[in-house]
PDB file of N, CA and C in Angstrom:
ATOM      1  N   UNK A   1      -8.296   3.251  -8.211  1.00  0.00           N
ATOM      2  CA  UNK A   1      -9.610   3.799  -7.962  1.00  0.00           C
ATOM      3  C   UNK A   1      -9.894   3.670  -6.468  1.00  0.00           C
ATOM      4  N   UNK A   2     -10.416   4.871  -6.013  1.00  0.00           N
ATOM      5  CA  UNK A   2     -10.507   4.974  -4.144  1.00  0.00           C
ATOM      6  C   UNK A   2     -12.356   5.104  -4.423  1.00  0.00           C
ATOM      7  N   UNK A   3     -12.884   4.603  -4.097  1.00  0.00           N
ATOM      8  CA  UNK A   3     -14.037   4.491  -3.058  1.00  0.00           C
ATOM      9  C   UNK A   3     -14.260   4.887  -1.840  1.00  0.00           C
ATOM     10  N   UNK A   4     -15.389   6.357  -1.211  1.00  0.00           N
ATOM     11  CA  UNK A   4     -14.981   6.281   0.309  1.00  0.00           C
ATOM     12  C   UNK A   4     -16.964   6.460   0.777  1.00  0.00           C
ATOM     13  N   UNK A   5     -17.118   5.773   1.588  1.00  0.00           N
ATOM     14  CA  UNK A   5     -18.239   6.019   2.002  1.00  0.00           C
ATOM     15  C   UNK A   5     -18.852   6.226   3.858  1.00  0.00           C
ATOM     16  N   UNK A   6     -19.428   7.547   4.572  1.00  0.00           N
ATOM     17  CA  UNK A   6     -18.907   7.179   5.185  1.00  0.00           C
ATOM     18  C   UNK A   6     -20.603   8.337   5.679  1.00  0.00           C
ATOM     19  N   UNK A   7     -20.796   7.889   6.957  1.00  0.00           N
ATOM     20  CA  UNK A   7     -22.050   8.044   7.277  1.00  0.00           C
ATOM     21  C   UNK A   7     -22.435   8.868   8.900  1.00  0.00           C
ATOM     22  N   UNK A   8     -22.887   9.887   9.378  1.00  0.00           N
ATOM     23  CA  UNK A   8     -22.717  10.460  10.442  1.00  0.00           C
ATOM     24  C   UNK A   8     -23.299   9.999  11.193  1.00  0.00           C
ATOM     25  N   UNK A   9     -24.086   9.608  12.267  1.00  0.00           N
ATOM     26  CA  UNK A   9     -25.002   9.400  13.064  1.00  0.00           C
ATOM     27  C   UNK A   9     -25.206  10.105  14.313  1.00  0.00           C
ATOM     28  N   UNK A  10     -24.855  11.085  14.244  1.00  0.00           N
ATOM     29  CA  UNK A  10     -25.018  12.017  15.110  1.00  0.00           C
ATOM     30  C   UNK A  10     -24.158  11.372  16.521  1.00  0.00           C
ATOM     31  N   UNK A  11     -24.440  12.401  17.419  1.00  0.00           N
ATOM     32  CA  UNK A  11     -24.146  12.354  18.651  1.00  0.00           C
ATOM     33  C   UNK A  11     -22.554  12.062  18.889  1.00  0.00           C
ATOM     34  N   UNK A  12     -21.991  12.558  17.679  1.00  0.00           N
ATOM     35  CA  UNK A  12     -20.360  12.039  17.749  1.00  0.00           C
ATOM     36  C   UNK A  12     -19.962  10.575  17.433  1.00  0.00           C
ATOM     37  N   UNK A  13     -21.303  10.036  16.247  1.00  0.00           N
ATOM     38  CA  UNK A  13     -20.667   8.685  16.096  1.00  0.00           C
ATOM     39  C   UNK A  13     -20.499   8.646  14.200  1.00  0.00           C
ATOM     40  N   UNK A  14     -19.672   8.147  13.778  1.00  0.00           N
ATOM     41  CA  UNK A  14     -19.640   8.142  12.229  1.00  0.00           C
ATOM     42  C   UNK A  14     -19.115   6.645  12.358  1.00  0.00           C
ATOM     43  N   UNK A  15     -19.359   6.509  10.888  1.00  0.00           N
ATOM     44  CA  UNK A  15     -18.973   4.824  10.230  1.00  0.00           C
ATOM     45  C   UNK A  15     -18.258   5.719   9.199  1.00  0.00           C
ATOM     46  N   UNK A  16     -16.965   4.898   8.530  1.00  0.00           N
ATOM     47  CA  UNK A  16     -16.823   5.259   7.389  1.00  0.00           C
ATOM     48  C   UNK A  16     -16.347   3.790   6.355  1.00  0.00           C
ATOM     49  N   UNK A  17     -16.523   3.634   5.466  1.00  0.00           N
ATOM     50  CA  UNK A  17     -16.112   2.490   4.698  1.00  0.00           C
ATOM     51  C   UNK A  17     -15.191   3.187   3.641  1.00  0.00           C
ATOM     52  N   UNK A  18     -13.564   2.370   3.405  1.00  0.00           N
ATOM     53  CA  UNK A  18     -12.940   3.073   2.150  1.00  0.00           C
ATOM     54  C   UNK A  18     -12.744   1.637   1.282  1.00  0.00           C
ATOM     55  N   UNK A  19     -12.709   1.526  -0.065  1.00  0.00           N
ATOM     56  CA  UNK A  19     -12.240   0.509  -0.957  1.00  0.00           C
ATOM     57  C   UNK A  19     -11.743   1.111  -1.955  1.00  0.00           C
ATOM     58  N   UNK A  20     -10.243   0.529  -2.431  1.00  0.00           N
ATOM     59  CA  UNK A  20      -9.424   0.800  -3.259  1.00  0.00           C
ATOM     60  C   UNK A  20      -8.467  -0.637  -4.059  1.00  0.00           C
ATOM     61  N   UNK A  21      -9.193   0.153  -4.912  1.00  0.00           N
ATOM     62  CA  UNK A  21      -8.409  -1.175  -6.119  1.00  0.00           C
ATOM     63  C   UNK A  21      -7.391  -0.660  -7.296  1.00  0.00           C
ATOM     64  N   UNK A  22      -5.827  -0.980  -7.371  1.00  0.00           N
ATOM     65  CA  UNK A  22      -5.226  -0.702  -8.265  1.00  0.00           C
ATOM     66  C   UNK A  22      -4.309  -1.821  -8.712  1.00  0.00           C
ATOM     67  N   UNK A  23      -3.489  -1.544  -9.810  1.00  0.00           N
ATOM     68  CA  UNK A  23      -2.968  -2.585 -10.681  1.00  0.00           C
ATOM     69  C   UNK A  23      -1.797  -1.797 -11.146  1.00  0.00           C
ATOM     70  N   UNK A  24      -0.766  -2.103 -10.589  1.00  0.00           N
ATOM     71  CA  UNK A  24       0.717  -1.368 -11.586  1.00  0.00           C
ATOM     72  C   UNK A  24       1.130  -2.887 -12.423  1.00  0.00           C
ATOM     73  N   UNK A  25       2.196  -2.326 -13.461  1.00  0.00           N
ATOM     74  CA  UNK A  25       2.965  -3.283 -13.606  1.00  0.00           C
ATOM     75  C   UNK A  25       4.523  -2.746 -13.749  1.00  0.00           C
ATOM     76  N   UNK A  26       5.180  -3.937 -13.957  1.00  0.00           N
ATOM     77  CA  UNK A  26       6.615  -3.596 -13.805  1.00  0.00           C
ATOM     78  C   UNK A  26       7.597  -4.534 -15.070  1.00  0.00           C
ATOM     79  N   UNK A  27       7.731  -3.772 -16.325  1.00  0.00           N
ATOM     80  CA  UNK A  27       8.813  -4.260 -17.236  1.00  0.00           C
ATOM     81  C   UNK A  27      10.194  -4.126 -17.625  1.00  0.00           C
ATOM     82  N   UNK A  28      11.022  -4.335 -16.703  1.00  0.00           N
ATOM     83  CA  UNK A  28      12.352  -3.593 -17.185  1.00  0.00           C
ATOM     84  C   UNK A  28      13.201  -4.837 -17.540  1.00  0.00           C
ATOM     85  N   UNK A  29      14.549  -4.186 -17.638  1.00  0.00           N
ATOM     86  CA  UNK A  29      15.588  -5.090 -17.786  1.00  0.00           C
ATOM     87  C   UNK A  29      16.603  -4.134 -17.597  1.00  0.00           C
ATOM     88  N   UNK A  30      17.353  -4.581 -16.449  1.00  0.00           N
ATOM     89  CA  UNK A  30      18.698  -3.420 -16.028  1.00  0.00           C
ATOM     90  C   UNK A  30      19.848  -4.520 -15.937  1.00  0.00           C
ATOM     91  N   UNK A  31      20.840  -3.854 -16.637  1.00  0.00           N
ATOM     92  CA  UNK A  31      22.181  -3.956 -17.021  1.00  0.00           C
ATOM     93  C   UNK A  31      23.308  -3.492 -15.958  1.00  0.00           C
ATOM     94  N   UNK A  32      23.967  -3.849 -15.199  1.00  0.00           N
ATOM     95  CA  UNK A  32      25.277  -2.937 -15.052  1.00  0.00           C
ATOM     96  C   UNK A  32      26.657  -3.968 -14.682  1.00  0.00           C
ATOM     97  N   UNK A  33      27.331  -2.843 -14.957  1.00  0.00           N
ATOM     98  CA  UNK A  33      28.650  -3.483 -14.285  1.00  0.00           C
ATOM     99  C   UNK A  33      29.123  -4.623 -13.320  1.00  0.00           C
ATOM    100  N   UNK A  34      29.806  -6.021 -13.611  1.00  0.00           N
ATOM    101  CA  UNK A  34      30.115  -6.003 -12.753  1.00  0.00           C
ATOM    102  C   UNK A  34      31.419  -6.628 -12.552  1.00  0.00           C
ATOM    103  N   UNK A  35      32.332  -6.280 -11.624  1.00  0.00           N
ATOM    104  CA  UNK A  35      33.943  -6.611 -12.016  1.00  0.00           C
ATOM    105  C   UNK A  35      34.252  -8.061 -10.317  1.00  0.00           C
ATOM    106  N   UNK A  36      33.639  -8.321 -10.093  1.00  0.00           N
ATOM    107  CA  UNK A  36      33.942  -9.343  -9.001  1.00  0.00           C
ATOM    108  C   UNK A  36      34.731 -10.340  -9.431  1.00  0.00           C
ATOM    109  N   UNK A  37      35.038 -10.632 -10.652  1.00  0.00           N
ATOM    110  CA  UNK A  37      36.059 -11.622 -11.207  1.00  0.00           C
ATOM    111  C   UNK A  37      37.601 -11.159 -11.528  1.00  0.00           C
ATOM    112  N   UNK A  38      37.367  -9.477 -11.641  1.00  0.00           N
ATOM    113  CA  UNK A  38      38.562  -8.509 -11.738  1.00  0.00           C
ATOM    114  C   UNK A  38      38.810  -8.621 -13.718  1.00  0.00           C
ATOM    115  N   UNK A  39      37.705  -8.743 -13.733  1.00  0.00           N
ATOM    116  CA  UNK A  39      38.208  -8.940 -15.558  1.00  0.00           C
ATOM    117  C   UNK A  39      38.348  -7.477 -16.380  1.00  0.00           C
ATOM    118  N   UNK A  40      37.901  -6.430 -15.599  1.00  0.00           N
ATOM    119  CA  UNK A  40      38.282  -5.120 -15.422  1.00  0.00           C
ATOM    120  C   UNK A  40      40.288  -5.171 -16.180  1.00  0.00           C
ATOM    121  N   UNK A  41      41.170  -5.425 -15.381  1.00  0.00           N
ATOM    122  CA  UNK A  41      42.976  -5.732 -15.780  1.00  0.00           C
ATOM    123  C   UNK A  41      42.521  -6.064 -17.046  1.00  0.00           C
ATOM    124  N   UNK A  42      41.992  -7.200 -17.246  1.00  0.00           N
ATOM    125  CA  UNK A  42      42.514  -7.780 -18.833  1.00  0.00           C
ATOM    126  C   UNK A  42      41.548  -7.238 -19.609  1.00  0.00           C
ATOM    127  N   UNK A  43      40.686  -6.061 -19.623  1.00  0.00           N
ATOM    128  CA  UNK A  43      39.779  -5.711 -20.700  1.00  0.00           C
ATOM    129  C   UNK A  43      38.333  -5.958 -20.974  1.00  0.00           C
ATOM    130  N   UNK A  44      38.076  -6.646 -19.674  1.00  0.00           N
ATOM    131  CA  UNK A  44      36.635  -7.325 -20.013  1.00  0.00           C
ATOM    132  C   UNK A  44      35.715  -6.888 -18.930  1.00  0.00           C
ATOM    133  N   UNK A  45      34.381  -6.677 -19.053  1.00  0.00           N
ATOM    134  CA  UNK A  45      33.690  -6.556 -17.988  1.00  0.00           C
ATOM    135  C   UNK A  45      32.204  -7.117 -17.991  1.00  0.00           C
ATOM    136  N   UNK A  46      32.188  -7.842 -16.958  1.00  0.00           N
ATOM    137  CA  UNK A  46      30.792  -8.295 -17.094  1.00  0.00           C
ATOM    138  C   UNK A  46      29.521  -8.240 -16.909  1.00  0.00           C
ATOM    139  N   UNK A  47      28.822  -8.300 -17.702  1.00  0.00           N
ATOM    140  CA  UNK A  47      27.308  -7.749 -17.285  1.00  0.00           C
ATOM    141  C   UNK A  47      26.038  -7.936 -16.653  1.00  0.00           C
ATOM    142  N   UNK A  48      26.140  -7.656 -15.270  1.00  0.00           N
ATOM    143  CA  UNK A  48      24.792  -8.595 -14.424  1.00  0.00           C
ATOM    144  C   UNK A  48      23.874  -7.778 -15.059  1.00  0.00           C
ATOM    145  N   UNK A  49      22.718  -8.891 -15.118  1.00  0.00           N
ATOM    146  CA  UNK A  49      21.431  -8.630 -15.361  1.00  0.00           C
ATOM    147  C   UNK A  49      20.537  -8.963 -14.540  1.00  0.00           C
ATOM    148  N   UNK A  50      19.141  -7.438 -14.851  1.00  0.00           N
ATOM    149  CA  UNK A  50      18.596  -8.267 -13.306  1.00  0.00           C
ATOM    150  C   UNK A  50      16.951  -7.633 -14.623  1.00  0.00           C
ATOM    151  N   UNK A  51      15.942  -8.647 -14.241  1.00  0.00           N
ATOM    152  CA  UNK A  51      14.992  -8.300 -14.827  1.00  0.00           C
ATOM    153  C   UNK A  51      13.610  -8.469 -14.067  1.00  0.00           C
ATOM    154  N   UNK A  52      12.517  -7.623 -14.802  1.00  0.00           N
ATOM    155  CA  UNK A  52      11.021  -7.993 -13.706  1.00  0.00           C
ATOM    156  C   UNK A  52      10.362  -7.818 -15.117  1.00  0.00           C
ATOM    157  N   UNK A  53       9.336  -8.808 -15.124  1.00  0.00           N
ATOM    158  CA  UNK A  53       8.481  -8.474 -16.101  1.00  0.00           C
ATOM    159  C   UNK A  53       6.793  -9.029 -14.954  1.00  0.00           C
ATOM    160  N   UNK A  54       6.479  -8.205 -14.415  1.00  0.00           N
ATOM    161  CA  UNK A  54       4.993  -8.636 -13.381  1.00  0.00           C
ATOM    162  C   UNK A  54       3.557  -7.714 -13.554  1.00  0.00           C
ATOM    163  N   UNK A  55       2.799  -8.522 -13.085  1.00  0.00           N
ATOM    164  CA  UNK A  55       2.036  -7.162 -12.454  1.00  0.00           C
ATOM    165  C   UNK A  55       1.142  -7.647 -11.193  1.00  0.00           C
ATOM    166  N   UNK A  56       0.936  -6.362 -10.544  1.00  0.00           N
ATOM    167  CA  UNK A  56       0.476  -6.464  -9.308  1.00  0.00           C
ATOM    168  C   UNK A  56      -1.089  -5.689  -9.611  1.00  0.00           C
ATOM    169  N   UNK A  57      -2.092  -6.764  -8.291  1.00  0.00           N
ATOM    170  CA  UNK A  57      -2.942  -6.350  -8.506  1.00  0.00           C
ATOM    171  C   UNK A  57      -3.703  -6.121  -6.832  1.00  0.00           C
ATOM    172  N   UNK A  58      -4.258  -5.064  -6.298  1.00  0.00           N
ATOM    173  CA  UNK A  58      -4.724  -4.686  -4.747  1.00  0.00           C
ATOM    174  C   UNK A  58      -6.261  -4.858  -4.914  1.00  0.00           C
ATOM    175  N   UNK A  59      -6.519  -5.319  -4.106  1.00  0.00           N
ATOM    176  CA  UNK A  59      -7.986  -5.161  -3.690  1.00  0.00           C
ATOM    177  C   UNK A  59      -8.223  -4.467  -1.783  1.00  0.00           C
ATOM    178  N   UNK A  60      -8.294  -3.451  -1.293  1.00  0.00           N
ATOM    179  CA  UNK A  60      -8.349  -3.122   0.185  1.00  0.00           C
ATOM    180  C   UNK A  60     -10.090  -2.651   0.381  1.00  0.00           C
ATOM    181  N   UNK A  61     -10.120  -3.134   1.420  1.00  0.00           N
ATOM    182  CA  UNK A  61     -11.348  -2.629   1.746  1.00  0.00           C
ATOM    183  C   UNK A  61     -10.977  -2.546   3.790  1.00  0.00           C
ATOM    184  N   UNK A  62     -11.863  -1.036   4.161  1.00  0.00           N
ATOM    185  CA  UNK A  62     -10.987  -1.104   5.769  1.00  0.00           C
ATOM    186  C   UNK A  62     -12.579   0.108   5.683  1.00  0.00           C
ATOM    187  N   UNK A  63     -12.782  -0.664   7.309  1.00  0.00           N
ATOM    188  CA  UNK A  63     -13.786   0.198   7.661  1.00  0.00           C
ATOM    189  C   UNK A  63     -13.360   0.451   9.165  1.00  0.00           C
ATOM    190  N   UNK A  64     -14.107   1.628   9.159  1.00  0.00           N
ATOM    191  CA  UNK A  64     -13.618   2.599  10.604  1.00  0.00           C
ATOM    192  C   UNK A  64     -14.970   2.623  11.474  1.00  0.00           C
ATOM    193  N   UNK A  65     -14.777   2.893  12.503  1.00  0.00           N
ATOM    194  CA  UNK A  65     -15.731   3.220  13.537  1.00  0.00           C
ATOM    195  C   UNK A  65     -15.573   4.496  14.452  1.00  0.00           C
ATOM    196  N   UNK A  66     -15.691   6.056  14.096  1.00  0.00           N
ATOM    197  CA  UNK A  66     -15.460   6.906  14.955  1.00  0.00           C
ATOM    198  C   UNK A  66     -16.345   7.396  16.541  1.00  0.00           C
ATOM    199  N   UNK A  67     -16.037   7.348  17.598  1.00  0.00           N
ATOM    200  CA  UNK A  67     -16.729   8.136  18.682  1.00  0.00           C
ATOM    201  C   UNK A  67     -16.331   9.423  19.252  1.00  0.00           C
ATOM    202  N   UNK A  68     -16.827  10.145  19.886  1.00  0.00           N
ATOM    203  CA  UNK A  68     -16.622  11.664  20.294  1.00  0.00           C
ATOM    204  C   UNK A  68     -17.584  11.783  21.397  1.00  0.00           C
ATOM    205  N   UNK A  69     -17.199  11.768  22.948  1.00  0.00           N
ATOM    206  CA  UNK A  69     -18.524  11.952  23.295  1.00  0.00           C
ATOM    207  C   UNK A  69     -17.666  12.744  24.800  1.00  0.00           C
ATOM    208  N   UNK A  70     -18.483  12.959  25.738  1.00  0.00           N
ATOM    209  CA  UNK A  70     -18.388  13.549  26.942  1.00  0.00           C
ATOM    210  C   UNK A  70     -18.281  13.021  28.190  1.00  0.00           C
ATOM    211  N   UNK A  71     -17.928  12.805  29.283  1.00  0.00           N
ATOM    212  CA  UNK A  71     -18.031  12.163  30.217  1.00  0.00           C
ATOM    213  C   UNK A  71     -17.677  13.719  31.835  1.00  0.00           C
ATOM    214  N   UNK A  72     -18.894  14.109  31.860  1.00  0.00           N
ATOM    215  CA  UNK A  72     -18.379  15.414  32.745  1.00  0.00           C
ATOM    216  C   UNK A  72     -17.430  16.466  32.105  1.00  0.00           C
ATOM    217  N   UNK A  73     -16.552  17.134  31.958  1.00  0.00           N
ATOM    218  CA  UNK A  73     -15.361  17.445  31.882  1.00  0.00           C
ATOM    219  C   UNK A  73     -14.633  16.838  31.444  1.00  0.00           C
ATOM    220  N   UNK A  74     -14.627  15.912  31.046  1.00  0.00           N
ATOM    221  CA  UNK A  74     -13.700  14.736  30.238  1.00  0.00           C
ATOM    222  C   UNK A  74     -13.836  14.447  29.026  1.00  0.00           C
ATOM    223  N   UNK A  75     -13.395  14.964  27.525  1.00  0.00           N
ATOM    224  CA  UNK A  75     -13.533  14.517  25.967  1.00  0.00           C
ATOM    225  C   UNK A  75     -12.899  13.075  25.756  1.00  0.00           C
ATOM    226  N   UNK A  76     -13.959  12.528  25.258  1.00  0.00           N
ATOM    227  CA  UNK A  76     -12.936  11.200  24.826  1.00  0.00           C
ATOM    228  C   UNK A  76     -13.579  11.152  23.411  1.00  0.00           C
ATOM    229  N   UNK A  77     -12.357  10.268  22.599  1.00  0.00           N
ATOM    230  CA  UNK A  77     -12.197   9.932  21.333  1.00  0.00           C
ATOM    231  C   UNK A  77     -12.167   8.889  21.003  1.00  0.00           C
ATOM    232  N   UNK A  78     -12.385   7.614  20.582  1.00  0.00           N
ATOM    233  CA  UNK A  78     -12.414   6.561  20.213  1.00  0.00           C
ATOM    234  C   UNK A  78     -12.485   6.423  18.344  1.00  0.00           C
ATOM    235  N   UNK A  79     -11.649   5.596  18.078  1.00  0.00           N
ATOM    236  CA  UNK A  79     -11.498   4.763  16.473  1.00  0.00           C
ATOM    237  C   UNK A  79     -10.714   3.386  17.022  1.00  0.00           C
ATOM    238  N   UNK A  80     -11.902   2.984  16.362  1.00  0.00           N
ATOM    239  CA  UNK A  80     -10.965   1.167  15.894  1.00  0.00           C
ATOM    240  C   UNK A  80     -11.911   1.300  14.430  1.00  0.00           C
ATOM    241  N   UNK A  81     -11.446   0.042  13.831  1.00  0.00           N
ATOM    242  CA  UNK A  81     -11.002  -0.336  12.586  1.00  0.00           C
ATOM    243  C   UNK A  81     -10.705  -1.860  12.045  1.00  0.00           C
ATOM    244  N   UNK A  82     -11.383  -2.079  11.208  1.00  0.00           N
ATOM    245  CA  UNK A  82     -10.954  -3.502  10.214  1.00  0.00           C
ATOM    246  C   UNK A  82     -10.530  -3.656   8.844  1.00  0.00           C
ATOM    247  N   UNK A  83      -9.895  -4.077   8.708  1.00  0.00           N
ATOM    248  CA  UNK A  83      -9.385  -4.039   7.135  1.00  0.00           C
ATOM    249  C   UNK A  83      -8.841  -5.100   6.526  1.00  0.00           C
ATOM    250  N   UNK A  84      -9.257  -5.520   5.208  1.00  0.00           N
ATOM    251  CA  UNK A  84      -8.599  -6.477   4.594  1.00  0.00           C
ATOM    252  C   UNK A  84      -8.387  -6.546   3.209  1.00  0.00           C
ATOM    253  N   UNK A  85      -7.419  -6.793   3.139  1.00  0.00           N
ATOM    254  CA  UNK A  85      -6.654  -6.758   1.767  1.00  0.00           C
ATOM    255  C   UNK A  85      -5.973  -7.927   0.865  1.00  0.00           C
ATOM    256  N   UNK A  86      -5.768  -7.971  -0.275  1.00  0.00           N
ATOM    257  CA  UNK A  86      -5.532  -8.866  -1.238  1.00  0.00           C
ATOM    258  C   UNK A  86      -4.572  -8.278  -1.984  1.00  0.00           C
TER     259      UNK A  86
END
């Protein structure tokens, strides 16, 4: 889920706030080959296993600061930014 909130203030200045929270998970179990002992010759082969059973969970929140302004003949642009995440 994205959250975005974000606010103009004229004169070439905006705020914007984004927060995003998601949650995967991860269940497998993988099998394969593996012959590093050479048991392959005599008929045999062995089976690494590799497994994940997790889940992950994000919390981000990052806010921006945009400028736009003039200086004579000169455009300038400015963004900085904070953000923190879990």
């Amino acid at each position: 889920a994205t959250a975005q909130i974000q606010h103009d203030f004229g004169n070439g200045l905006m705020l914007r706030n984004t927060t995003r929270y998601g949650r995967s998970s991860n269940d497998y179990i993988v099998t394969n080959p593996d012959d590093n002992a050479g048991n392959v010759a005599r008929g045999m082969v062995w089976r690494n296993t590799k497994s994940r059973d997790s889940v992950n969970t994000t919390l981000v929140n990052q806010t921006d600061v945009m400028a736009e302004f003039n200086t004579g003949a000169v455009k300038h642009n400015f963004v900085a930014g904070v953000e923190f995440s879990r």
